[in-house]
């Protein structure tokens, strides 16, 4: 995959998110109100009827990083899933910027750091919001 391949994501896309994650819930709420919401189908991987194995994925992998499937059957994982999502929503300039060599690696590393800690950070954030 080239560094700009996320710009080729074909709508509509399916975004697989963790419905128990407070950060995911905020993003999903924003997406459900977005002017291009019809370009994104949202699937909560925590719902009882979700089966990762039917998609050839494992639940643990999908919990570990964001997953997005485009209309051509191409999977985007991690920060590339975010880039593909934002490209489909029309933020192509922002995606191009995030693909620049130094910035791309920094954002990928930042995403991996966040993804490993998102459950703990989400619990901390919810406690802070409750105060």
PDB file of N, CA and C in Angstrom, residues 12-19 23-34 36-47 49-50 55 62 66-69 81 85-86 88-89:
ATOM      1  N   UNK A  12     -19.810   3.625   0.151  1.00  0.00           N
ATOM      2  CA  UNK A  12     -19.859   3.758   1.607  1.00  0.00           C
ATOM      3  C   UNK A  12     -18.871   2.813   2.282  1.00  0.00           C
ATOM      4  N   UNK A  13     -18.421   3.242   3.448  1.00  0.00           N
ATOM      5  CA  UNK A  13     -17.495   2.438   4.240  1.00  0.00           C
ATOM      6  C   UNK A  13     -18.220   1.942   5.480  1.00  0.00           C
ATOM      7  N   UNK A  14     -17.695   0.872   6.057  1.00  0.00           N
ATOM      8  CA  UNK A  14     -18.232   0.343   7.308  1.00  0.00           C
ATOM      9  C   UNK A  14     -17.172   0.541   8.377  1.00  0.00           C
ATOM     10  N   UNK A  15     -17.534   1.275   9.407  1.00  0.00           N
ATOM     11  CA  UNK A  15     -16.632   1.547  10.515  1.00  0.00           C
ATOM     12  C   UNK A  15     -17.026   0.655  11.682  1.00  0.00           C
ATOM     13  N   UNK A  16     -16.100  -0.147  12.150  1.00  0.00           N
ATOM     14  CA  UNK A  16     -16.323  -1.054  13.276  1.00  0.00           C
ATOM     15  C   UNK A  16     -15.769  -0.378  14.523  1.00  0.00           C
ATOM     16  N   UNK A  17     -16.630  -0.108  15.472  1.00  0.00           N
ATOM     17  CA  UNK A  17     -16.232   0.647  16.666  1.00  0.00           C
ATOM     18  C   UNK A  17     -16.647  -0.103  17.932  1.00  0.00           C
ATOM     19  N   UNK A  18     -16.005   0.269  19.023  1.00  0.00           N
ATOM     20  CA  UNK A  18     -16.298  -0.298  20.338  1.00  0.00           C
ATOM     21  C   UNK A  18     -17.340   0.575  21.023  1.00  0.00           C
ATOM     22  N   UNK A  19     -18.565   0.092  21.097  1.00  0.00           N
ATOM     23  CA  UNK A  19     -19.651   0.849  21.702  1.00  0.00           C
ATOM     24  C   UNK A  19     -19.502   1.090  23.188  1.00  0.00           C
ATOM     25  N   UNK A  23     -14.646   7.365  24.058  1.00  0.00           N
ATOM     26  CA  UNK A  23     -14.111   8.146  22.939  1.00  0.00           C
ATOM     27  C   UNK A  23     -14.792   7.736  21.636  1.00  0.00           C
ATOM     28  N   UNK A  24     -15.010   6.447  21.464  1.00  0.00           N
ATOM     29  CA  UNK A  24     -15.705   5.949  20.268  1.00  0.00           C
ATOM     30  C   UNK A  24     -17.127   6.468  20.230  1.00  0.00           C
ATOM     31  N   UNK A  25     -17.790   6.494  21.372  1.00  0.00           N
ATOM     32  CA  UNK A  25     -19.176   6.972  21.420  1.00  0.00           C
ATOM     33  C   UNK A  25     -19.267   8.442  21.008  1.00  0.00           C
ATOM     34  N   UNK A  26     -18.301   9.248  21.428  1.00  0.00           N
ATOM     35  CA  UNK A  26     -18.291  10.662  21.031  1.00  0.00           C
ATOM     36  C   UNK A  26     -18.108  10.774  19.517  1.00  0.00           C
ATOM     37  N   UNK A  27     -17.184  10.019  18.967  1.00  0.00           N
ATOM     38  CA  UNK A  27     -16.925  10.043  17.521  1.00  0.00           C
ATOM     39  C   UNK A  27     -18.151   9.550  16.748  1.00  0.00           C
ATOM     40  N   UNK A  28     -18.779   8.481  17.213  1.00  0.00           N
ATOM     41  CA  UNK A  28     -19.959   7.934  16.546  1.00  0.00           C
ATOM     42  C   UNK A  28     -21.102   8.951  16.581  1.00  0.00           C
ATOM     43  N   UNK A  29     -21.275   9.636  17.681  1.00  0.00           N
ATOM     44  CA  UNK A  29     -22.312  10.664  17.767  1.00  0.00           C
ATOM     45  C   UNK A  29     -22.057  11.763  16.741  1.00  0.00           C
ATOM     46  N   UNK A  30     -20.795  12.193  16.627  1.00  0.00           N
ATOM     47  CA  UNK A  30     -20.435  13.210  15.639  1.00  0.00           C
ATOM     48  C   UNK A  30     -20.695  12.693  14.221  1.00  0.00           C
ATOM     49  N   UNK A  31     -20.302  11.447  13.960  1.00  0.00           N
ATOM     50  CA  UNK A  31     -20.502  10.868  12.627  1.00  0.00           C
ATOM     51  C   UNK A  31     -21.979  10.748  12.276  1.00  0.00           C
ATOM     52  N   UNK A  32     -22.810  10.434  13.258  1.00  0.00           N
ATOM     53  CA  UNK A  32     -24.246  10.268  12.987  1.00  0.00           C
ATOM     54  C   UNK A  32     -24.915  11.594  12.633  1.00  0.00           C
ATOM     55  N   UNK A  33     -24.257  12.711  12.921  1.00  0.00           N
ATOM     56  CA  UNK A  33     -24.800  14.032  12.598  1.00  0.00           C
ATOM     57  C   UNK A  33     -24.062  14.685  11.428  1.00  0.00           C
ATOM     58  N   UNK A  34     -23.029  14.030  10.921  1.00  0.00           N
ATOM     59  CA  UNK A  34     -22.203  14.600   9.859  1.00  0.00           C
ATOM     60  C   UNK A  34     -23.014  14.776   8.571  1.00  0.00           C
ATOM     61  N   UNK A  36     -22.238  14.101   5.671  1.00  0.00           N
ATOM     62  CA  UNK A  36     -22.036  12.965   4.772  1.00  0.00           C
ATOM     63  C   UNK A  36     -22.218  11.632   5.507  1.00  0.00           C
ATOM     64  N   UNK A  37     -23.107  11.616   6.475  1.00  0.00           N
ATOM     65  CA  UNK A  37     -23.302  10.413   7.295  1.00  0.00           C
ATOM     66  C   UNK A  37     -23.706   9.195   6.469  1.00  0.00           C
ATOM     67  N   UNK A  38     -24.311   9.401   5.317  1.00  0.00           N
ATOM     68  CA  UNK A  38     -24.725   8.275   4.478  1.00  0.00           C
ATOM     69  C   UNK A  38     -23.533   7.520   3.897  1.00  0.00           C
ATOM     70  N   UNK A  39     -22.362   8.100   3.973  1.00  0.00           N
ATOM     71  CA  UNK A  39     -21.151   7.451   3.459  1.00  0.00           C
ATOM     72  C   UNK A  39     -20.537   6.461   4.451  1.00  0.00           C
ATOM     73  N   UNK A  40     -21.080   6.433   5.665  1.00  0.00           N
ATOM     74  CA  UNK A  40     -20.493   5.600   6.721  1.00  0.00           C
ATOM     75  C   UNK A  40     -21.568   4.748   7.387  1.00  0.00           C
ATOM     76  N   UNK A  41     -21.344   3.456   7.393  1.00  0.00           N
ATOM     77  CA  UNK A  41     -22.198   2.535   8.156  1.00  0.00           C
ATOM     78  C   UNK A  41     -21.443   2.222   9.447  1.00  0.00           C
ATOM     79  N   UNK A  42     -22.115   2.315  10.569  1.00  0.00           N
ATOM     80  CA  UNK A  42     -21.487   2.113  11.877  1.00  0.00           C
ATOM     81  C   UNK A  42     -21.883   0.756  12.440  1.00  0.00           C
ATOM     82  N   UNK A  43     -20.892  -0.019  12.846  1.00  0.00           N
ATOM     83  CA  UNK A  43     -21.126  -1.327  13.455  1.00  0.00           C
ATOM     84  C   UNK A  43     -20.449  -1.351  14.826  1.00  0.00           C
ATOM     85  N   UNK A  44     -21.243  -1.614  15.846  1.00  0.00           N
ATOM     86  CA  UNK A  44     -20.722  -1.730  17.212  1.00  0.00           C
ATOM     87  C   UNK A  44     -20.244  -3.170  17.417  1.00  0.00           C
ATOM     88  N   UNK A  45     -18.954  -3.344  17.599  1.00  0.00           N
ATOM     89  CA  UNK A  45     -18.405  -4.697  17.755  1.00  0.00           C
ATOM     90  C   UNK A  45     -18.747  -5.298  19.116  1.00  0.00           C
ATOM     91  N   UNK A  46     -19.291  -4.498  20.009  1.00  0.00           N
ATOM     92  CA  UNK A  46     -19.708  -5.002  21.321  1.00  0.00           C
ATOM     93  C   UNK A  46     -21.147  -5.518  21.310  1.00  0.00           C
ATOM     94  N   UNK A  47     -21.867  -5.304  20.220  1.00  0.00           N
ATOM     95  CA  UNK A  47     -23.260  -5.762  20.182  1.00  0.00           C
ATOM     96  C   UNK A  47     -23.304  -7.286  20.147  1.00  0.00           C
ATOM     97  N   UNK A  49     -25.017  -9.348  18.411  1.00  0.00           N
ATOM     98  CA  UNK A  49     -25.124 -10.012  17.114  1.00  0.00           C
ATOM     99  C   UNK A  49     -23.890  -9.832  16.226  1.00  0.00           C
ATOM    100  N   UNK A  50     -22.848  -9.183  16.739  1.00  0.00           N
ATOM    101  CA  UNK A  50     -21.627  -9.015  15.951  1.00  0.00           C
ATOM    102  C   UNK A  50     -20.759 -10.263  16.054  1.00  0.00           C
ATOM    103  N   UNK A  55     -16.226 -12.131   9.410  1.00  0.00           N
ATOM    104  CA  UNK A  55     -15.503 -11.175   8.571  1.00  0.00           C
ATOM    105  C   UNK A  55     -14.049 -11.595   8.360  1.00  0.00           C
ATOM    106  N   UNK A  62      -9.887  -6.604  16.566  1.00  0.00           N
ATOM    107  CA  UNK A  62     -10.773  -5.473  16.311  1.00  0.00           C
ATOM    108  C   UNK A  62     -10.911  -4.571  17.530  1.00  0.00           C
ATOM    109  N   UNK A  66      -8.822   0.337  15.481  1.00  0.00           N
ATOM    110  CA  UNK A  66      -9.975   0.688  14.661  1.00  0.00           C
ATOM    111  C   UNK A  66      -9.895  -0.058  13.333  1.00  0.00           C
ATOM    112  N   UNK A  67     -11.033  -0.557  12.864  1.00  0.00           N
ATOM    113  CA  UNK A  67     -11.121  -1.259  11.581  1.00  0.00           C
ATOM    114  C   UNK A  67     -12.186  -0.600  10.712  1.00  0.00           C
ATOM    115  N   UNK A  68     -11.872  -0.467   9.429  1.00  0.00           N
ATOM    116  CA  UNK A  68     -12.799   0.100   8.464  1.00  0.00           C
ATOM    117  C   UNK A  68     -12.731  -0.738   7.192  1.00  0.00           C
ATOM    118  N   UNK A  69     -13.882  -1.057   6.644  1.00  0.00           N
ATOM    119  CA  UNK A  69     -13.986  -1.829   5.406  1.00  0.00           C
ATOM    120  C   UNK A  69     -14.641  -0.946   4.366  1.00  0.00           C
ATOM    121  N   UNK A  81      -7.312   3.476   9.145  1.00  0.00           N
ATOM    122  CA  UNK A  81      -8.776   3.456   9.182  1.00  0.00           C
ATOM    123  C   UNK A  81      -9.304   4.876   9.402  1.00  0.00           C
ATOM    124  N   UNK A  85     -11.494   6.955   6.668  1.00  0.00           N
ATOM    125  CA  UNK A  85     -12.773   7.508   7.094  1.00  0.00           C
ATOM    126  C   UNK A  85     -12.845   8.993   6.758  1.00  0.00           C
ATOM    127  N   UNK A  86     -11.830   9.742   7.137  1.00  0.00           N
ATOM    128  CA  UNK A  86     -11.838  11.181   6.896  1.00  0.00           C
ATOM    129  C   UNK A  86     -11.742  11.516   5.418  1.00  0.00           C
ATOM    130  N   UNK A  88     -13.160   9.727   3.022  1.00  0.00           N
ATOM    131  CA  UNK A  88     -14.517   9.487   2.537  1.00  0.00           C
ATOM    132  C   UNK A  88     -15.462  10.617   2.956  1.00  0.00           C
ATOM    133  N   UNK A  89     -15.204  11.194   4.112  1.00  0.00           N
ATOM    134  CA  UNK A  89     -16.059  12.275   4.603  1.00  0.00           C
ATOM    135  C   UNK A  89     -15.730  13.625   3.963  1.00  0.00           C
TER     136      UNK A  89
END
